[in-house]
PDB file of C-alpha atoms in Angstrom:
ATOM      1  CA  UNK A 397       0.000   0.000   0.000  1.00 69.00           C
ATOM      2  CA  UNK A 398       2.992   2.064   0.181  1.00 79.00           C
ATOM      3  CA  UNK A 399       3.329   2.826  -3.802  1.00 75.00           C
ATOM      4  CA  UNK A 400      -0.650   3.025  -3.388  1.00 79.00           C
ATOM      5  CA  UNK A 401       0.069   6.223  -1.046  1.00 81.00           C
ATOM      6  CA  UNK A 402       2.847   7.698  -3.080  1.00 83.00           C
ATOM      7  CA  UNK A 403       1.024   7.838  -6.286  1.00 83.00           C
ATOM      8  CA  UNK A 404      -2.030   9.433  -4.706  1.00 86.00           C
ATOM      9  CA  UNK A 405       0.231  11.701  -2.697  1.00 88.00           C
ATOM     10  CA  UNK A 406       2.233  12.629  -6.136  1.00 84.00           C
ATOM     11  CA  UNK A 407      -1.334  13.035  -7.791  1.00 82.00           C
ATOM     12  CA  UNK A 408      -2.287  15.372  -5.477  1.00 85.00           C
ATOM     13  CA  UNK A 409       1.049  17.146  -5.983  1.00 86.00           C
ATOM     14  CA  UNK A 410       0.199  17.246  -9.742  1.00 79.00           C
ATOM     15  CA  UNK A 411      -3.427  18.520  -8.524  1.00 78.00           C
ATOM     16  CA  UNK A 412      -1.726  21.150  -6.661  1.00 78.00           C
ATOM     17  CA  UNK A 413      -0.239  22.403  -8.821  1.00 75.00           C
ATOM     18  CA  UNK A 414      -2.201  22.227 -11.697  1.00 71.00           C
ATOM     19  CA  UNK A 415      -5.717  22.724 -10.693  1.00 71.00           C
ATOM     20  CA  UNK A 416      -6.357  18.654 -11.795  1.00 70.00           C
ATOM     21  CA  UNK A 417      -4.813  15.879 -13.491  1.00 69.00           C
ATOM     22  CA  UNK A 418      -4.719  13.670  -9.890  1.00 78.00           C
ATOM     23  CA  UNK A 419      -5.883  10.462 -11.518  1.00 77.00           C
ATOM     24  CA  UNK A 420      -3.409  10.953 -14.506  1.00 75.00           C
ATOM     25  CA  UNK A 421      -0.307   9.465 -12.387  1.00 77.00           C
ATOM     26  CA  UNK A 422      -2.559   7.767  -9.283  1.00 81.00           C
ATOM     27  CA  UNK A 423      -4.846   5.443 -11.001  1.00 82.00           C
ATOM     28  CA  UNK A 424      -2.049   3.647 -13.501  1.00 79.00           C
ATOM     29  CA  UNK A 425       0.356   3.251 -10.629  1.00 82.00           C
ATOM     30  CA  UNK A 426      -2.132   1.483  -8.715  1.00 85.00           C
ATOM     31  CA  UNK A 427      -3.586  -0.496 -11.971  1.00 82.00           C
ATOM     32  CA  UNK A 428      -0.010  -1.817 -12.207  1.00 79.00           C
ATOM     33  CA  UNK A 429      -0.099  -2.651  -8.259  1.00 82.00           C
ATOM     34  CA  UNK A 430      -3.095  -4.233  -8.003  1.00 85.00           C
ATOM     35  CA  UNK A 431      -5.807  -3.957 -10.825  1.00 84.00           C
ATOM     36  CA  UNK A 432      -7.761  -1.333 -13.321  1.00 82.00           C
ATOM     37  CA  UNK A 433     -11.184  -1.664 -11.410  1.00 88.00           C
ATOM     38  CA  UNK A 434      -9.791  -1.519  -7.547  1.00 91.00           C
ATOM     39  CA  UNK A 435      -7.552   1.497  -8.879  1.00 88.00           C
ATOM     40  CA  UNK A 436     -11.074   3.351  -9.906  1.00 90.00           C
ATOM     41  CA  UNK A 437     -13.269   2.707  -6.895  1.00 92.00           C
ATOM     42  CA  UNK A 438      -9.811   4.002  -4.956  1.00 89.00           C
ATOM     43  CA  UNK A 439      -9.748   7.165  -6.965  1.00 86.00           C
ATOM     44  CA  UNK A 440     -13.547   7.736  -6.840  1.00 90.00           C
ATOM     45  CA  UNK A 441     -14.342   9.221  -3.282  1.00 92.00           C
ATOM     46  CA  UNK A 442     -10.918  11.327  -3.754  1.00 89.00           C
ATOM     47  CA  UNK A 443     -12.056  12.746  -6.966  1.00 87.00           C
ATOM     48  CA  UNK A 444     -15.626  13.442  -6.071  1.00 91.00           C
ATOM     49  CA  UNK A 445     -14.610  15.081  -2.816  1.00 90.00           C
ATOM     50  CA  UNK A 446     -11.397  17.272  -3.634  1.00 86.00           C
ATOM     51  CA  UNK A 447     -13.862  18.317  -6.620  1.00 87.00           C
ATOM     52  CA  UNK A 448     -16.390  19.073  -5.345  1.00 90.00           C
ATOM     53  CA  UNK A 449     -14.176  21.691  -2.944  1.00 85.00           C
ATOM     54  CA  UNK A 450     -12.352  23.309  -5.389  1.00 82.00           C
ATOM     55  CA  UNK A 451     -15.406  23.561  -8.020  1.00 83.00           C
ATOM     56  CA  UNK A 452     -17.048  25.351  -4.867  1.00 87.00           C
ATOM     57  CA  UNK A 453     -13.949  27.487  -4.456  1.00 82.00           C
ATOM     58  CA  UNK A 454     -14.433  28.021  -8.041  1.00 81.00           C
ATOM     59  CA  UNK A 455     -17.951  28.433  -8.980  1.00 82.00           C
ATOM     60  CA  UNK A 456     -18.032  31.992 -10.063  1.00 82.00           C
ATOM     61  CA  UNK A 457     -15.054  31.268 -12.872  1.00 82.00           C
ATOM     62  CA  UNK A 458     -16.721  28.665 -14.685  1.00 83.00           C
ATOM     63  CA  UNK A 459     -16.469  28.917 -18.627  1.00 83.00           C
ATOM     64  CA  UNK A 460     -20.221  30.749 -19.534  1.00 79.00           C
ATOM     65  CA  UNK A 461     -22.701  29.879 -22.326  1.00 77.00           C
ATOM     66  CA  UNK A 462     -24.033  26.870 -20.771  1.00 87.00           C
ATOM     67  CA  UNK A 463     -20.650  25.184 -21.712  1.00 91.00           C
ATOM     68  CA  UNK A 464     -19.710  23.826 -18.744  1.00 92.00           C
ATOM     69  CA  UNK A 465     -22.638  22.112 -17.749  1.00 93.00           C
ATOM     70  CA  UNK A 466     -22.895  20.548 -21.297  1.00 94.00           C
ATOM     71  CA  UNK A 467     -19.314  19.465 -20.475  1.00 95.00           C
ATOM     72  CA  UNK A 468     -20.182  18.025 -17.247  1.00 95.00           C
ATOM     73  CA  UNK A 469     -23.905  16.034 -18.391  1.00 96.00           C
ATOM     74  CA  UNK A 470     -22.171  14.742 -21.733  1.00 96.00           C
ATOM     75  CA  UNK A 471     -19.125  13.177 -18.886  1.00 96.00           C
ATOM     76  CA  UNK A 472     -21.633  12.097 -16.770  1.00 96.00           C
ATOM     77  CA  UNK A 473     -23.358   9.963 -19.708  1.00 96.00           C
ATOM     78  CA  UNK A 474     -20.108   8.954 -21.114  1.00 95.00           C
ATOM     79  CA  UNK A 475     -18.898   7.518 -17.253  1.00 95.00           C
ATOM     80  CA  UNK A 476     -22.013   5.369 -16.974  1.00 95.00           C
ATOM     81  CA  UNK A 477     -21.431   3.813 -20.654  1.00 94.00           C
ATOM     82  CA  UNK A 478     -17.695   3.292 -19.565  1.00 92.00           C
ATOM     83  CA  UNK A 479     -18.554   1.708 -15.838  1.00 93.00           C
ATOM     84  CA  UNK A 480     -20.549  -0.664 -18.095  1.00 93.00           C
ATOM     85  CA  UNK A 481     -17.504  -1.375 -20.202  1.00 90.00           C
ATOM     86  CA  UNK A 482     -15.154  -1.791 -16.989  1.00 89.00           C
ATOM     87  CA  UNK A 483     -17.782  -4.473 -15.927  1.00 90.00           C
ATOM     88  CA  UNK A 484     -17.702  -6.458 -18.974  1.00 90.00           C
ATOM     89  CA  UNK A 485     -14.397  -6.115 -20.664  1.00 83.00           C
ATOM     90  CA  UNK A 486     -11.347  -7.878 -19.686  1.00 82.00           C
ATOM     91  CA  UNK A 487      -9.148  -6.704 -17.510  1.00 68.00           C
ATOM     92  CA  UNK A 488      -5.665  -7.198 -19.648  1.00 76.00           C
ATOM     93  CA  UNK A 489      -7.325  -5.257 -22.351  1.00 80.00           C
ATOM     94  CA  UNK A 490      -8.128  -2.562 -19.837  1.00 76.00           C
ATOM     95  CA  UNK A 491      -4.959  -1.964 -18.199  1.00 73.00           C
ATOM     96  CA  UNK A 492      -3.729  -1.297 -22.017  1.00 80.00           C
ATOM     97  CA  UNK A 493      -6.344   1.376 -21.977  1.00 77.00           C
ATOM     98  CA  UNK A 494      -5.101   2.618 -19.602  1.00 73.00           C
ATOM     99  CA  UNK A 495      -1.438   2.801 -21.190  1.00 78.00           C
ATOM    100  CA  UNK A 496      -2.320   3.748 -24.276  1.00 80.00           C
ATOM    101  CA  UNK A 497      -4.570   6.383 -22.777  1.00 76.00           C
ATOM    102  CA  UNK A 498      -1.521   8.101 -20.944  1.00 76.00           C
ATOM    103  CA  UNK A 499       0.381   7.780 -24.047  1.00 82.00           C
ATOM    104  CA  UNK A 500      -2.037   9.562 -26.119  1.00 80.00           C
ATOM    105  CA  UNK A 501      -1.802  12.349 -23.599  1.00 76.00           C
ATOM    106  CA  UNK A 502       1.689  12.287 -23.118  1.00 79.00           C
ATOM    107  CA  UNK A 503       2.330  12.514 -27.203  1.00 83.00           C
ATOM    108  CA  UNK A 504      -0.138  15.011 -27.771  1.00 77.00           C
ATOM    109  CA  UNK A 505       1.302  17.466 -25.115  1.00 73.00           C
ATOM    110  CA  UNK A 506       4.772  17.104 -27.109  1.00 80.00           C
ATOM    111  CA  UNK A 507       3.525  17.166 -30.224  1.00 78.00           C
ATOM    112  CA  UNK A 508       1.306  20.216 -29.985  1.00 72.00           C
ATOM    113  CA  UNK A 509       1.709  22.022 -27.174  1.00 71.00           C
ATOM    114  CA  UNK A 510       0.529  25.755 -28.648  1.00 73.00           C
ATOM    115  CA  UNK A 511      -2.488  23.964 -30.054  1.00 72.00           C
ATOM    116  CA  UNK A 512      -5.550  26.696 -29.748  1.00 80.00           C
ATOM    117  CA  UNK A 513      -9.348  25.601 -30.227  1.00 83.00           C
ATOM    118  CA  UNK A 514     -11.769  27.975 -30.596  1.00 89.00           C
ATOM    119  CA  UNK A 515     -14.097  28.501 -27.910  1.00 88.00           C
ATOM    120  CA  UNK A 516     -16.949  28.626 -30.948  1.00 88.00           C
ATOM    121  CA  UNK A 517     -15.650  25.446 -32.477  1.00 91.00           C
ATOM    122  CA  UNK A 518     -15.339  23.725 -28.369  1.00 90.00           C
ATOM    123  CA  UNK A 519     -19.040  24.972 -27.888  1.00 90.00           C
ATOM    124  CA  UNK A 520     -20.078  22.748 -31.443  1.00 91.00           C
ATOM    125  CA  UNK A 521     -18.099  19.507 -30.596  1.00 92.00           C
ATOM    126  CA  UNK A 522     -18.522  19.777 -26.238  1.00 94.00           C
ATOM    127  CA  UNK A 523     -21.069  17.012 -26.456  1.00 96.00           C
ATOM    128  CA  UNK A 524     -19.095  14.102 -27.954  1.00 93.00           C
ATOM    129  CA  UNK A 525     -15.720  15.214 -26.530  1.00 92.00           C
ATOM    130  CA  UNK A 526     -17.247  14.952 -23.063  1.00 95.00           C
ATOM    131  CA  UNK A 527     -18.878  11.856 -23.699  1.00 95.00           C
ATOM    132  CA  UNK A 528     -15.935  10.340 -24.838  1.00 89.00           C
ATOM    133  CA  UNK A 529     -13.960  11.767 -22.151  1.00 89.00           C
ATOM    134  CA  UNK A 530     -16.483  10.102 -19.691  1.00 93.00           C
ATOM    135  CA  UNK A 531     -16.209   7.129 -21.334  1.00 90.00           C
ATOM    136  CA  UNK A 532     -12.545   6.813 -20.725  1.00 85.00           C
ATOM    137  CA  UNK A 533     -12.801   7.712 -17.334  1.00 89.00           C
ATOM    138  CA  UNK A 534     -15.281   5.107 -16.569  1.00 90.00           C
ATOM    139  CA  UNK A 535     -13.610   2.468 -18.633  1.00 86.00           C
ATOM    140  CA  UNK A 536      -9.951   3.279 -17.328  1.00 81.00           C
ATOM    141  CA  UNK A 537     -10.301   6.105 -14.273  1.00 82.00           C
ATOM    142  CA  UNK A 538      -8.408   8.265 -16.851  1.00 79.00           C
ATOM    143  CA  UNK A 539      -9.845  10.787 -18.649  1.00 83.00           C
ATOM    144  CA  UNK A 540      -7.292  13.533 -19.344  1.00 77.00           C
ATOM    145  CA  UNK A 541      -6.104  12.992 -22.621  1.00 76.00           C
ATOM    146  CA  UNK A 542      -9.139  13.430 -23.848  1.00 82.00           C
ATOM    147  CA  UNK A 543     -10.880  16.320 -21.019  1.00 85.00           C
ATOM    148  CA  UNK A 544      -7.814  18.156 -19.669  1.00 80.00           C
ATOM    149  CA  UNK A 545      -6.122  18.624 -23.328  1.00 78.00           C
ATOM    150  CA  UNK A 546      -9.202  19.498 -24.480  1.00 84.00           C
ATOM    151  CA  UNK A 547     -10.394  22.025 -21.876  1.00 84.00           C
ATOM    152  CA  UNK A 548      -5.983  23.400 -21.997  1.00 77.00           C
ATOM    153  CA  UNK A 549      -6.804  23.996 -25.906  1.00 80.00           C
ATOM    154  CA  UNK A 550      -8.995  26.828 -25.416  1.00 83.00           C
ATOM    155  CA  UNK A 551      -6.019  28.404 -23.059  1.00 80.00           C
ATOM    156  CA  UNK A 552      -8.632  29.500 -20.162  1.00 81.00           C
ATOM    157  CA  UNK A 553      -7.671  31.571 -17.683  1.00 80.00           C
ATOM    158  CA  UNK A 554      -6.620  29.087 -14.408  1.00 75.00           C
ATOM    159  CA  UNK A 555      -9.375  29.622 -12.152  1.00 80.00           C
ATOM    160  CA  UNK A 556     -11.899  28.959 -15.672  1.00 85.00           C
ATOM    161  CA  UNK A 557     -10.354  25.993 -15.901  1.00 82.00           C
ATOM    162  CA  UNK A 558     -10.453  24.286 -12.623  1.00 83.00           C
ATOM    163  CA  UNK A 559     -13.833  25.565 -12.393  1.00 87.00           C
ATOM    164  CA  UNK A 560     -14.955  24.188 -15.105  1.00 91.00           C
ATOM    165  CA  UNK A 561     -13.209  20.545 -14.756  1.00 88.00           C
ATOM    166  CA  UNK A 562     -14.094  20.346 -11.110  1.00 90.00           C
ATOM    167  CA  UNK A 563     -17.597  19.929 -12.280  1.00 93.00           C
ATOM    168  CA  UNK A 564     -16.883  17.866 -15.289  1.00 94.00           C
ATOM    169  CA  UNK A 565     -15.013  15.107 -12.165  1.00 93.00           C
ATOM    170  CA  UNK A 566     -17.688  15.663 -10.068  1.00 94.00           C
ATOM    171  CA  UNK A 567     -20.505  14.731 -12.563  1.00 95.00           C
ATOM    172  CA  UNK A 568     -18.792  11.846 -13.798  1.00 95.00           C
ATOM    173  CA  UNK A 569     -18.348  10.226  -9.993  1.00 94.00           C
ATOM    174  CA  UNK A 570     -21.954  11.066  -9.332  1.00 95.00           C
ATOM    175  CA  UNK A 571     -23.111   8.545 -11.754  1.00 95.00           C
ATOM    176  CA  UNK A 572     -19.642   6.436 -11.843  1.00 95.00           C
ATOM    177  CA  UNK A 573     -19.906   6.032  -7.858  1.00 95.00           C
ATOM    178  CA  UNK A 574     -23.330   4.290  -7.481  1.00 95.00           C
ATOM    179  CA  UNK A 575     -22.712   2.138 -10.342  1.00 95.00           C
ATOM    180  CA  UNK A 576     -19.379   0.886  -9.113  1.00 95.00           C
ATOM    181  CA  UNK A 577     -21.271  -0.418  -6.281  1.00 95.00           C
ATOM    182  CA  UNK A 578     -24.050  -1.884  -8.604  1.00 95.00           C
ATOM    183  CA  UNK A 579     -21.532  -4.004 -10.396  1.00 93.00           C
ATOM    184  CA  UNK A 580     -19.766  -5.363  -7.211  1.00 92.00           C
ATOM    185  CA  UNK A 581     -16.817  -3.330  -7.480  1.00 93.00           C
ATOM    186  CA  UNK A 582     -17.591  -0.717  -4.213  1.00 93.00           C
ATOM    187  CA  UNK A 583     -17.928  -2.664  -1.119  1.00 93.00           C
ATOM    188  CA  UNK A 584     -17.525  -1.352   2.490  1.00 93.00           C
ATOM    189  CA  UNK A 585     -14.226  -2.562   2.593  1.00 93.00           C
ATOM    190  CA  UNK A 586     -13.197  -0.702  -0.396  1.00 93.00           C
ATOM    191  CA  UNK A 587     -15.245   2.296   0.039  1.00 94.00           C
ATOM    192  CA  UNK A 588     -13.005   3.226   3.521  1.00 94.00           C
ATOM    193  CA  UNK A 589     -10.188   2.825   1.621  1.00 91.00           C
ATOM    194  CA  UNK A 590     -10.939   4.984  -0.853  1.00 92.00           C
ATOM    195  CA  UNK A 591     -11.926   8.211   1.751  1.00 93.00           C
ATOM    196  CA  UNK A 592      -8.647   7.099   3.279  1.00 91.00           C
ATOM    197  CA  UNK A 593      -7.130   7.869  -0.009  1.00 89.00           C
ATOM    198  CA  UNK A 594      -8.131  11.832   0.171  1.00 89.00           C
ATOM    199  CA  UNK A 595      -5.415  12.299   2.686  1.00 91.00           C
ATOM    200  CA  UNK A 596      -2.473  11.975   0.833  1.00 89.00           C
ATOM    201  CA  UNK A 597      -4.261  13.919  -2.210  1.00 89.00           C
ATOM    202  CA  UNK A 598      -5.141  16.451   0.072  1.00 88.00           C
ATOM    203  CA  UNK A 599      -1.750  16.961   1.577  1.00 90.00           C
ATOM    204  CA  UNK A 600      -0.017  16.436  -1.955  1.00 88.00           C
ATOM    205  CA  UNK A 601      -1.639  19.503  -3.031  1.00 85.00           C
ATOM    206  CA  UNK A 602      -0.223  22.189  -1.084  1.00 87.00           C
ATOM    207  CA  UNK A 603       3.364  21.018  -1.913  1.00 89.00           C
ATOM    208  CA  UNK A 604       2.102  21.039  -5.766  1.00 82.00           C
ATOM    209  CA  UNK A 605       0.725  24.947  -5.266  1.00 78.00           C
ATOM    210  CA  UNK A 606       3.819  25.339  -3.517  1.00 83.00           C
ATOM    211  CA  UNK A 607       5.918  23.785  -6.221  1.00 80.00           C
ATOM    212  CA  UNK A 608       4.527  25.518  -9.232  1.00 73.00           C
ATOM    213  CA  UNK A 609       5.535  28.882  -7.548  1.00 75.00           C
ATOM    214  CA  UNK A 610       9.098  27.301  -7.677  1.00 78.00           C
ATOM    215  CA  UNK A 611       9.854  25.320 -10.907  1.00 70.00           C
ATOM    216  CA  UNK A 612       9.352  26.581 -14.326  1.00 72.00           C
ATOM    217  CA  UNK A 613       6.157  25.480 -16.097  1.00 64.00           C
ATOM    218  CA  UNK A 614       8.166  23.399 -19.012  1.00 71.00           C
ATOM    219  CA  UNK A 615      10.739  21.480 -16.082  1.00 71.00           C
ATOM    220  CA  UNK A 616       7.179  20.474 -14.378  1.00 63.00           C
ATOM    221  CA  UNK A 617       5.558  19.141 -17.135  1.00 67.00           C
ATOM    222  CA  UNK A 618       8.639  17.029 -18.277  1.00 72.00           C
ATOM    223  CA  UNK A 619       9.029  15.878 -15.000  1.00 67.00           C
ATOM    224  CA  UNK A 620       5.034  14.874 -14.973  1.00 65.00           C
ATOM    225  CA  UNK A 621       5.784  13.664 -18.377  1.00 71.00           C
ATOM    226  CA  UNK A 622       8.748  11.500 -17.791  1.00 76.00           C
ATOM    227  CA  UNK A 623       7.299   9.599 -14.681  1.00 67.00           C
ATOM    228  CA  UNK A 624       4.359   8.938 -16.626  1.00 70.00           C
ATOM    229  CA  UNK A 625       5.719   7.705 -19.657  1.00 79.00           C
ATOM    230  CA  UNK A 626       7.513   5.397 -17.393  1.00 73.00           C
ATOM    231  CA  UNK A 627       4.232   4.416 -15.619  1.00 67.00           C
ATOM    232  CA  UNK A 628       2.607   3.662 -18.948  1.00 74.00           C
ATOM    233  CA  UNK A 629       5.546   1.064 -20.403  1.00 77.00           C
ATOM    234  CA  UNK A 630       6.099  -0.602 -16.834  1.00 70.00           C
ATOM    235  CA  UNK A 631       1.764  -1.704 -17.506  1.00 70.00           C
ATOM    236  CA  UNK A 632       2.319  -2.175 -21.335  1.00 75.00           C
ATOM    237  CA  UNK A 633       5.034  -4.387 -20.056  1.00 71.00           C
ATOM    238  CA  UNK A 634       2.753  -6.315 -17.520  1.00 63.00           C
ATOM    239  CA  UNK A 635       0.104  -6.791 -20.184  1.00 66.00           C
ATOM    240  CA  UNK A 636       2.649  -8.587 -22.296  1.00 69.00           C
ATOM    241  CA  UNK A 637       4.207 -10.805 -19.937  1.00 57.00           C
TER     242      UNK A 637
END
């Protein structure tokens, strides 16, 4: 349970300093330690409650026109359809979701990191994009490749964009949560240890805030980068074996 602490703490570092992206480095770290499904239900209380904080902290900076709550429903729909995947899909082919799904994330901040969308064109394609992203987190617990480079594309101001995304999480674990437990995965048991998991989140992200006022922006996000990459081969590597 050790590694199971460190990546949460480290997520919440990332959190910290970022406004989100907690799940991005927690839930593959404890895929590889245990499995895809027990590393969602132990991400779920964390990322409902640290949400539903900071989109409280944040609820007058939310992007306007309706967008966010389109954002948020479409993530919500997309988390139940993926919960119902995660039930029925192996869980080899899963964990390679999972990698794959940090890849794509990892590659596409490298490949086009000045990439600017168009809050008109974000407006036109929110519905799908958040359903997809939904469906990823549901499927995998990991939905940033699709939500947070999404959301970063439009270049919102910070406190837009943890507005915004701290509904789009909380959403998303109001309909993942209960289902969870339908399927078998949430037990008592499990459901402790997953509000035991806030506390290392929760103190990781004062050392992130405290971080980001120390390193550059680029040295974090290689740093982020490189541990993740690694991550994502060491459960490629599993799958394989």
């Amino acid at each position: 349970m050790i590694w199971a602490f460190i990546a949460l703490l480290a997520g919440g570092i990332l959190k910290g300093a970022t406004g989100a992206g907690a799940p991005i480095i927690a839930v593959p770290v404890i895929a590889l330690l245990y499995d895809v499904p027990f590393a969602i239900v132990m991400f779920s209380f964390p990322n409902l409650l640290s949400n539903l904080w900071q989109g409280w902290q944040y609820r007058d900076h939310q992007m306007g026109e309706g967008f966010t709550w389109r954002f948020a429903v479409a993530g919500a729909i997309g988390a139940g359809l993926g919960t119902v995947i995660l039930a029925n899909v192996p869980s080899d082919l899963l964990v390679a979701l999972v990698a794959m799904s940090v890849f794509v994330y990892i590659g596409f901040r490298l490949a086009r990191p000045d990439w600017f969308l168009p809050f008109s064109l974000a407006r036109r394609i929110v519905w799908p994009v958040g359903t997809l992203a939904g469906m990823m987190q549901g499927a995998g617990g990991v939905s940033a490749p699709v939500s947070i480079t999404f959301l970063n594309a439009m270049k919102p101001e910070r406190a837009a964009f943890v507005g915004t995304v701290s509904v789009f999480f909380v959403a998303m674990a109001a309909i993942q949560i209960p289902l969870l437990a339908w399927y078998g995965f949430l037990d008592w048991h499990r459901l402790g240890l997953s509000l035991l998991a806030l506390l290392p989140i929760l103190g990781g992200m004062p050392i992130g805030a405290a971080l980001a006022k120390r390193l550059s922006k680029q040295v974090f996000d290689r740093l982020i980068l490189t541990l993740l990459a690694l991550v994502a081969l060491r459960l490629l590597i599993e799958v394989t074996l």
